[in-house]
Amino acid sequence: MQAFRFDLCELPGETKGLRDDVRAFLAKELANVPAVTRAQTWSGSDPEFSRKMGAKGWIAMTWPKKYGGHERSAFDRYVVLEEMLAAGAPVGAHWIGDRQSGPLLMRFGTEEQRQKILPRVAKGECYFCIGMSEPDSGSDLAATRTRAEKVEGGYKVNGTKLWTSGAHTAHYMIGLFRTHLDPQNKHAGLTQFLVDMKTTDGITVRPIKDLAGKSHFNEVVFQDAFVPDDMMVGTEGGGWNQVTAELAFERSGPERYLSSFILMVEMIRELEKRGGGSFDERGGAREIGRLVAHLVTLRQMSLSVAGMLDKGENPALEASVVKDLGAIFEQDMPVRAHELLGMEPTVGAGSDYEQVLGYLTQTTPSFSLRGGTREILRGIIARGLGLR
């Protein structure tokens, strides 16, 4: 039976200078940003902020210089991401292109695709969305039904993608479409394509409001949308192996345990503000200590996966564990905050703590959906351990 592998991994000492630089940059850029806005961090989109990150060299950090990258280590990138998310920086615009679409193109894309697109991503000027989930099948990618039918010069695409984050602002989608149907093997016949979201006819993007009233994900409908041959990514029918490798980038980073971090900060501030020993009343110190212990454990597991990625290994099993446990931790945070301080969440008014609690109470239910539902992740883990 295969077992989990989480080797101890420490950040190199030389990353400290980089961390100091990022903190100084964020202290200036986020000085007047409200806590409830910072709580939206990796779903928050700010094109000007993304351009500033590109100018700093903090996007595409590990990519080759010939594609606009900076040839730095995965640990340097980890430090930048960790600081951005802990501070609540709006990284949503460039996030997907930097994290997984760019690396996917470097691994499976053509040289023409890389030269045309990657330098713009590195500058923080080109955004991606991911076309995977569909109606009735969710994130069960083997059930993908959106068809790409071969026609002269390319493919005609028909179907619907759902819960597509950032599709309303993205320049490109990496879409997973079915080019062949084999009832005996649902993993076969899947192919990835680059889709130009700005110029392709036959695409309708309909924003979907979440419980907080934000429209960061969408329904994307394809009706006879033409995608040229040279926009295929990798090989026809090779989409399943490509997309599972891609998801290792998505499921293991610090975003999987830091999405509720601003709430922890506001909890501590609220306890300190009350003074008079209130930090120890109602078990405050014990509860904060418990949350920090879980956070540090998740960080160590995530760092271990970062180390595997840095060595070129495929940590799909371990990344799924980090994502699943991280979502449980993040979803538990608003519950613990409410029990500890006894204050009600608010929307649009109230203290920083009350508004952050209000925002995360509304949004954390989605944390176990994005990037693969809990049921899908546990299926991957069970298969990886030889249990099914």
Short mmCIF file of C-alpha atoms in Angstrom, two decimals:
data_model
loop_
_atom_site.label_atom_id
_atom_site.label_comp_id
_atom_site.label_asym_id
_atom_site.label_seq_id
_atom_site.Cartn_x
_atom_site.Cartn_y
_atom_site.Cartn_z
CA MET A 1 0.00 0.00 0.00
CA GLN A 2 1.25 3.46 -0.85
CA ALA A 3 1.59 5.88 2.08
CA PHE A 4 1.63 9.62 2.37
CA ARG A 5 5.03 11.18 2.00
CA PHE A 6 5.58 14.49 3.75
CA ASP A 7 9.33 14.93 4.09
CA LEU A 8 10.42 17.75 6.38
CA CYS A 9 11.31 20.78 4.31
CA GLU A 10 12.61 24.15 5.50
CA LEU A 11 12.80 27.42 3.60
CA PRO A 12 16.40 28.34 2.74
CA GLY A 13 17.90 31.07 4.91
CA GLU A 14 18.48 33.35 1.93
CA THR A 15 14.72 33.78 1.49
CA LYS A 16 14.63 36.06 4.56
CA GLY A 17 15.81 39.09 2.57
CA LEU A 18 13.11 38.50 -0.01
CA ARG A 19 10.48 38.19 2.73
CA ASP A 20 11.59 41.54 4.20
CA ASP A 21 11.32 43.19 0.76
CA VAL A 22 7.81 41.84 0.20
CA ARG A 23 6.65 42.97 3.64
CA ALA A 24 7.97 46.49 3.04
CA PHE A 25 6.19 46.63 -0.33
CA LEU A 26 2.90 45.41 1.16
CA ALA A 27 3.06 47.77 4.14
CA LYS A 28 3.03 50.65 1.64
CA GLU A 29 0.57 49.24 -0.90
CA LEU A 30 -2.03 48.00 1.61
CA ALA A 31 -1.71 50.77 4.19
CA ASN A 32 -5.25 52.07 3.64
CA VAL A 33 -7.00 48.88 2.53
CA PRO A 34 -9.84 47.82 4.92
CA ALA A 35 -9.58 44.43 6.62
CA VAL A 36 -12.76 43.14 4.94
CA THR A 37 -11.24 43.90 1.51
CA ARG A 38 -7.99 42.19 2.46
CA ALA A 39 -10.00 39.12 3.54
CA GLN A 40 -10.87 38.64 -0.16
CA THR A 41 -7.16 38.38 -1.09
CA TRP A 42 -6.79 35.69 -3.81
CA SER A 43 -10.27 36.30 -5.22
CA GLY A 44 -9.62 40.06 -5.17
CA SER A 45 -8.63 41.49 -8.56
CA ASP A 46 -6.58 44.67 -8.99
CA PRO A 47 -4.86 44.96 -12.40
CA GLU A 48 -2.65 47.86 -11.23
CA PHE A 49 -1.42 45.82 -8.26
CA SER A 50 -0.70 42.88 -10.59
CA ARG A 51 1.38 45.13 -12.86
CA LYS A 52 3.37 46.34 -9.85
CA MET A 53 4.05 42.73 -8.84
CA GLY A 54 5.17 41.98 -12.39
CA ALA A 55 7.55 44.95 -12.30
CA LYS A 56 8.99 43.66 -9.01
CA GLY A 57 9.66 40.28 -10.60
CA TRP A 58 7.24 38.51 -8.24
CA ILE A 59 5.15 36.82 -10.95
CA ALA A 60 6.56 33.92 -12.97
CA MET A 61 9.40 33.73 -10.47
CA THR A 62 10.45 30.16 -11.33
CA TRP A 63 10.00 30.44 -15.11
CA PRO A 64 12.88 30.64 -17.62
CA LYS A 65 14.02 34.16 -18.46
CA LYS A 66 13.28 33.62 -22.15
CA TYR A 67 9.57 33.55 -21.23
CA GLY A 68 9.74 36.62 -19.02
CA GLY A 69 10.48 34.65 -15.86
CA HIS A 70 13.21 35.11 -13.28
CA GLU A 71 14.63 31.59 -12.77
CA ARG A 72 14.25 31.73 -9.00
CA SER A 73 13.42 28.77 -6.75
CA ALA A 74 10.00 27.40 -5.82
CA PHE A 75 10.82 28.42 -2.25
CA ASP A 76 11.27 32.08 -3.29
CA ARG A 77 7.85 31.93 -4.91
CA TYR A 78 6.41 30.28 -1.80
CA VAL A 79 7.68 33.13 0.38
CA VAL A 80 6.12 35.79 -1.88
CA LEU A 81 2.77 33.97 -1.96
CA GLU A 82 2.76 33.42 1.77
CA GLU A 83 3.36 37.10 2.49
CA MET A 84 0.81 38.24 -0.11
CA LEU A 85 -1.94 36.03 1.29
CA ALA A 86 -1.15 36.67 4.96
CA ALA A 87 -1.37 40.42 4.30
CA GLY A 88 -4.53 40.10 2.16
CA ALA A 89 -3.08 41.41 -1.12
CA PRO A 90 -5.38 41.38 -4.21
CA VAL A 91 -3.64 38.74 -6.32
CA GLY A 92 -6.72 37.37 -8.10
CA ALA A 93 -6.10 38.91 -11.54
CA HIS A 94 -2.79 37.17 -12.30
CA TRP A 95 -3.18 34.32 -9.82
CA ILE A 96 -4.23 31.42 -12.07
CA GLY A 97 -1.81 32.25 -14.90
CA ASP A 98 1.12 32.42 -12.49
CA ARG A 99 0.19 29.38 -10.42
CA GLN A 100 -0.83 26.76 -12.97
CA SER A 101 -1.72 27.87 -16.52
CA GLY A 102 1.77 29.22 -17.20
CA PRO A 103 3.52 26.11 -15.81
CA LEU A 104 1.10 23.96 -17.83
CA LEU A 105 2.03 25.77 -21.08
CA MET A 106 5.73 25.40 -20.31
CA ARG A 107 5.28 21.67 -19.87
CA PHE A 108 2.76 20.83 -22.59
CA GLY A 109 2.30 23.94 -24.78
CA THR A 110 3.96 24.73 -28.09
CA GLU A 111 6.89 27.10 -28.36
CA GLU A 112 4.67 29.55 -30.25
CA GLN A 113 2.10 29.51 -27.42
CA ARG A 114 4.81 30.12 -24.83
CA GLN A 115 6.45 32.98 -26.70
CA LYS A 116 3.13 34.67 -27.41
CA ILE A 117 1.54 34.48 -23.96
CA LEU A 118 3.95 33.83 -21.09
CA PRO A 119 5.87 37.17 -21.12
CA ARG A 120 2.55 39.04 -20.75
CA VAL A 121 1.60 36.83 -17.79
CA ALA A 122 4.97 37.59 -16.18
CA LYS A 123 4.29 41.33 -16.50
CA GLY A 124 0.93 40.95 -14.74
CA GLU A 125 -0.94 41.94 -17.90
CA CYS A 126 -2.53 38.64 -19.02
CA TYR A 127 -5.04 36.64 -16.98
CA PHE A 128 -6.29 33.06 -17.17
CA CYS A 129 -9.35 31.11 -16.11
CA ILE A 130 -9.75 27.33 -15.96
CA GLY A 131 -12.58 25.56 -17.77
CA MET A 132 -12.97 22.28 -15.91
CA SER A 133 -16.16 21.97 -13.81
CA GLU A 134 -19.50 21.44 -15.57
CA PRO A 135 -23.22 21.32 -14.65
CA ASP A 136 -24.37 18.02 -13.11
CA SER A 137 -20.81 16.70 -12.83
CA GLY A 138 -19.09 19.39 -10.76
CA SER A 139 -15.37 18.77 -10.48
CA ASP A 140 -15.62 15.11 -11.58
CA LEU A 141 -13.46 15.75 -14.65
CA ALA A 142 -13.93 12.23 -15.99
CA ALA A 143 -17.58 13.20 -16.56
CA THR A 144 -16.67 16.15 -18.83
CA ARG A 145 -19.31 16.51 -21.57
CA THR A 146 -18.34 19.72 -23.37
CA ARG A 147 -17.47 18.50 -26.86
CA ALA A 148 -14.74 19.70 -29.21
CA GLU A 149 -15.62 18.34 -32.66
CA LYS A 150 -12.92 18.29 -35.34
CA VAL A 151 -13.64 20.59 -38.27
CA GLU A 152 -11.41 22.06 -40.96
CA GLY A 153 -8.63 24.10 -39.37
CA GLY A 154 -9.66 23.48 -35.78
CA TYR A 155 -12.43 22.36 -33.45
CA LYS A 156 -16.04 23.43 -32.90
CA VAL A 157 -16.85 23.56 -29.17
CA ASN A 158 -20.31 23.13 -27.63
CA GLY A 159 -21.20 22.79 -23.96
CA THR A 160 -21.10 24.62 -20.63
CA LYS A 161 -18.45 25.20 -18.00
CA LEU A 162 -19.56 26.23 -14.51
CA TRP A 163 -18.02 27.90 -11.44
CA THR A 164 -15.30 29.31 -13.68
CA SER A 165 -13.45 31.85 -11.53
CA GLY A 166 -12.37 35.01 -13.34
CA ALA A 167 -13.86 34.10 -16.74
CA HIS A 168 -15.36 37.60 -17.02
CA THR A 169 -11.92 39.24 -16.91
CA ALA A 170 -9.62 36.51 -18.26
CA HIS A 171 -7.79 36.85 -21.55
CA TYR A 172 -7.48 33.07 -21.97
CA MET A 173 -9.09 29.89 -20.70
CA ILE A 174 -7.39 26.50 -20.48
CA GLY A 175 -10.45 24.39 -21.31
CA LEU A 176 -10.80 20.63 -20.89
CA PHE A 177 -13.05 19.32 -23.66
CA ARG A 178 -14.07 15.87 -24.86
CA THR A 179 -12.71 15.13 -28.33
CA HIS A 180 -13.58 11.44 -28.25
CA LEU A 181 -16.10 9.34 -26.31
CA ASP A 182 -15.06 5.92 -25.03
CA PRO A 183 -17.80 4.50 -22.74
CA GLN A 184 -15.30 1.98 -21.38
CA ASN A 185 -12.72 4.58 -20.39
CA LYS A 186 -13.99 8.00 -19.33
CA HIS A 187 -10.44 9.25 -18.79
CA ALA A 188 -9.69 8.80 -22.50
CA GLY A 189 -10.72 11.31 -25.17
CA LEU A 190 -10.14 14.46 -23.08
CA THR A 191 -8.06 17.27 -24.59
CA GLN A 192 -6.93 20.68 -23.32
CA PHE A 193 -7.23 23.83 -25.43
CA LEU A 194 -6.26 27.46 -25.11
CA VAL A 195 -9.35 29.58 -25.70
CA ASP A 196 -9.02 33.30 -26.46
CA MET A 197 -11.76 34.74 -24.25
CA LYS A 198 -11.60 38.18 -25.86
CA THR A 199 -11.91 37.34 -29.56
CA THR A 200 -13.62 33.94 -29.87
CA ASP A 201 -17.19 34.11 -31.18
CA GLY A 202 -19.82 31.80 -29.67
CA ILE A 203 -18.85 32.23 -26.00
CA THR A 204 -21.27 33.67 -23.43
CA VAL A 205 -19.98 34.46 -19.93
CA ARG A 206 -22.64 34.85 -17.23
CA PRO A 207 -21.37 35.98 -13.79
CA ILE A 208 -22.80 34.13 -10.76
CA LYS A 209 -23.17 35.99 -7.46
CA ASP A 210 -21.93 34.21 -4.33
CA LEU A 211 -23.54 34.52 -0.88
CA ALA A 212 -21.52 37.71 -0.26
CA GLY A 213 -22.89 39.30 -3.44
CA LYS A 214 -19.55 39.06 -5.27
CA SER A 215 -19.32 37.90 -8.89
CA HIS A 216 -15.95 36.20 -9.19
CA PHE A 217 -17.13 32.94 -10.75
CA ASN A 218 -19.20 32.35 -13.86
CA GLU A 219 -21.14 30.11 -16.18
CA VAL A 220 -19.41 29.92 -19.58
CA VAL A 221 -21.52 28.68 -22.50
CA PHE A 222 -19.92 27.54 -25.78
CA GLN A 223 -22.15 27.54 -28.85
CA ASP A 224 -20.28 26.47 -32.01
CA ALA A 225 -17.20 28.31 -30.75
CA PHE A 226 -14.28 27.77 -33.14
CA VAL A 227 -10.87 26.98 -31.61
CA PRO A 228 -7.97 26.73 -34.12
CA ASP A 229 -5.71 23.67 -34.30
CA ASP A 230 -2.73 25.62 -32.98
CA MET A 231 -4.57 26.32 -29.71
CA MET A 232 -4.50 22.69 -28.61
CA VAL A 233 -2.34 22.18 -25.53
CA GLY A 234 -0.37 18.93 -25.48
CA THR A 235 -1.74 15.93 -27.31
CA GLU A 236 -5.26 15.06 -28.42
CA GLY A 237 -6.68 12.65 -25.86
CA GLY A 238 -3.90 13.38 -23.38
CA GLY A 239 -5.93 15.81 -21.30
CA TRP A 240 -6.50 13.55 -18.29
CA ASN A 241 -2.83 13.07 -17.47
CA GLN A 242 -2.09 16.72 -18.18
CA VAL A 243 -4.87 18.08 -15.99
CA THR A 244 -4.07 15.83 -13.02
CA ALA A 245 -0.46 17.04 -13.13
CA GLU A 246 -1.73 20.65 -13.32
CA LEU A 247 -3.92 20.23 -10.24
CA ALA A 248 -0.91 19.49 -8.04
CA PHE A 249 0.02 23.17 -8.49
CA GLU A 250 -3.51 24.22 -7.47
CA ARG A 251 -4.06 22.08 -4.41
CA SER A 252 -1.03 22.49 -2.20
CA GLY A 253 0.04 26.14 -1.93
CA PRO A 254 -0.37 28.51 1.02
CA GLU A 255 -3.75 29.61 -0.38
CA ARG A 256 -5.08 26.31 0.96
CA TYR A 257 -4.64 27.33 4.59
CA LEU A 258 -4.37 31.14 4.56
CA SER A 259 -7.76 32.11 3.06
CA SER A 260 -9.17 32.79 6.55
CA PHE A 261 -5.92 34.12 8.04
CA ILE A 262 -7.12 37.74 8.18
CA LEU A 263 -9.91 36.59 10.51
CA MET A 264 -7.38 35.07 12.89
CA VAL A 265 -5.49 38.37 12.93
CA GLU A 266 -8.69 40.30 13.65
CA MET A 267 -9.64 37.81 16.40
CA ILE A 268 -6.35 38.47 18.18
CA ARG A 269 -6.76 42.25 17.77
CA GLU A 270 -10.27 42.08 19.17
CA LEU A 271 -9.07 40.09 22.20
CA GLU A 272 -6.21 42.55 22.76
CA LYS A 273 -8.59 45.50 22.39
CA ARG A 274 -10.79 44.20 25.19
CA GLY A 275 -7.78 44.16 27.53
CA GLY A 276 -7.98 43.40 31.22
CA GLY A 277 -6.91 39.80 30.79
CA SER A 278 -9.74 39.05 28.36
CA PHE A 279 -7.26 37.17 26.19
CA ASP A 280 -7.46 34.33 28.69
CA GLU A 281 -11.17 34.66 29.35
CA ARG A 282 -13.43 32.18 27.53
CA GLY A 283 -10.31 30.17 26.67
CA GLY A 284 -9.00 32.74 24.18
CA ALA A 285 -5.31 31.87 24.54
CA ARG A 286 -6.04 28.14 24.32
CA GLU A 287 -8.19 28.55 21.19
CA ILE A 288 -5.70 30.82 19.40
CA GLY A 289 -2.93 28.38 20.32
CA ARG A 290 -4.91 25.49 18.88
CA LEU A 291 -5.53 27.37 15.61
CA VAL A 292 -1.86 28.34 15.32
CA ALA A 293 -0.79 24.72 15.89
CA HIS A 294 -3.05 23.57 13.06
CA LEU A 295 -1.83 26.40 10.82
CA VAL A 296 1.83 25.54 11.40
CA THR A 297 1.18 21.85 10.70
CA LEU A 298 -0.59 22.64 7.42
CA ARG A 299 2.25 24.99 6.46
CA GLN A 300 4.80 22.24 7.04
CA MET A 301 2.79 19.82 4.89
CA SER A 302 2.43 22.46 2.16
CA LEU A 303 6.16 23.19 2.27
CA SER A 304 6.85 19.49 1.85
CA VAL A 305 4.76 19.49 -1.34
CA ALA A 306 6.60 22.62 -2.53
CA GLY A 307 9.85 20.73 -2.05
CA MET A 308 8.55 17.84 -4.17
CA LEU A 309 7.48 20.27 -6.92
CA ASP A 310 10.91 21.90 -6.79
CA LYS A 311 12.46 18.47 -7.47
CA GLY A 312 10.14 17.89 -10.43
CA GLU A 313 8.18 15.16 -8.64
CA ASN A 314 4.40 14.65 -8.90
CA PRO A 315 2.83 15.14 -5.44
CA ALA A 316 -0.82 14.73 -6.57
CA LEU A 317 -1.70 12.51 -3.58
CA GLU A 318 -0.08 14.71 -0.93
CA ALA A 319 -1.46 17.90 -2.55
CA SER A 320 -4.99 16.49 -2.28
CA VAL A 321 -4.47 15.85 1.44
CA VAL A 322 -3.24 19.43 1.99
CA LYS A 323 -6.23 20.84 0.10
CA ASP A 324 -8.78 18.74 1.99
CA LEU A 325 -7.36 19.39 5.47
CA GLY A 326 -6.77 23.07 4.64
CA ALA A 327 -10.42 23.58 3.64
CA ILE A 328 -11.58 21.98 6.91
CA PHE A 329 -9.31 24.34 8.87
CA GLU A 330 -10.46 27.44 6.96
CA GLN A 331 -14.15 26.58 7.21
CA ASP A 332 -13.84 25.96 10.94
CA MET A 333 -12.31 29.39 11.59
CA PRO A 334 -15.55 31.51 11.52
CA VAL A 335 -17.28 28.97 13.78
CA ARG A 336 -14.45 29.14 16.31
CA ALA A 337 -14.39 32.95 16.12
CA HIS A 338 -18.10 33.20 16.83
CA GLU A 339 -17.89 30.78 19.75
CA LEU A 340 -14.87 32.55 21.22
CA LEU A 341 -15.97 36.17 21.08
CA GLY A 342 -19.75 35.87 20.99
CA MET A 343 -20.09 38.67 18.42
CA GLU A 344 -22.38 38.44 15.43
CA PRO A 345 -21.06 38.70 11.85
CA THR A 346 -22.08 41.84 9.95
CA VAL A 347 -22.11 42.93 6.30
CA GLY A 348 -21.42 46.51 5.19
CA ALA A 349 -21.08 47.92 8.72
CA GLY A 350 -19.53 47.15 12.11
CA SER A 351 -15.96 46.70 13.29
CA ASP A 352 -13.21 45.21 11.13
CA TYR A 353 -13.58 41.96 13.06
CA GLU A 354 -17.37 41.83 12.58
CA GLN A 355 -17.15 42.53 8.83
CA VAL A 356 -14.36 40.03 8.21
CA LEU A 357 -16.35 37.45 10.17
CA GLY A 358 -19.42 38.33 8.07
CA TYR A 359 -17.57 37.97 4.77
CA LEU A 360 -15.92 34.65 5.66
CA THR A 361 -19.10 33.21 7.20
CA GLN A 362 -20.70 33.71 3.78
CA THR A 363 -17.82 32.49 1.63
CA THR A 364 -16.09 29.66 3.49
CA PRO A 365 -18.72 27.06 2.42
CA SER A 366 -17.28 27.39 -1.11
CA PHE A 367 -13.74 26.59 0.07
CA SER A 368 -14.40 22.85 -0.10
CA LEU A 369 -15.76 23.22 -3.66
CA ARG A 370 -13.06 25.28 -5.40
CA GLY A 371 -10.10 23.33 -6.69
CA GLY A 372 -11.95 20.01 -6.38
CA THR A 373 -14.76 19.02 -4.05
CA ARG A 374 -14.14 17.10 -0.85
CA GLU A 375 -15.65 13.95 -2.37
CA ILE A 376 -13.35 14.13 -5.42
CA LEU A 377 -10.26 14.75 -3.29
CA ARG A 378 -11.03 11.85 -0.97
CA GLY A 379 -11.57 9.63 -3.98
CA ILE A 380 -8.10 10.58 -5.24
CA ILE A 381 -6.62 9.90 -1.80
CA ALA A 382 -8.36 6.52 -1.54
CA ARG A 383 -7.11 5.47 -4.97
CA GLY A 384 -3.62 6.72 -4.15
CA LEU A 385 -3.58 4.55 -1.03
CA GLY A 386 -4.92 1.55 -2.93
CA LEU A 387 -8.21 1.54 -1.03
CA ARG A 388 -10.51 1.63 -4.07
#
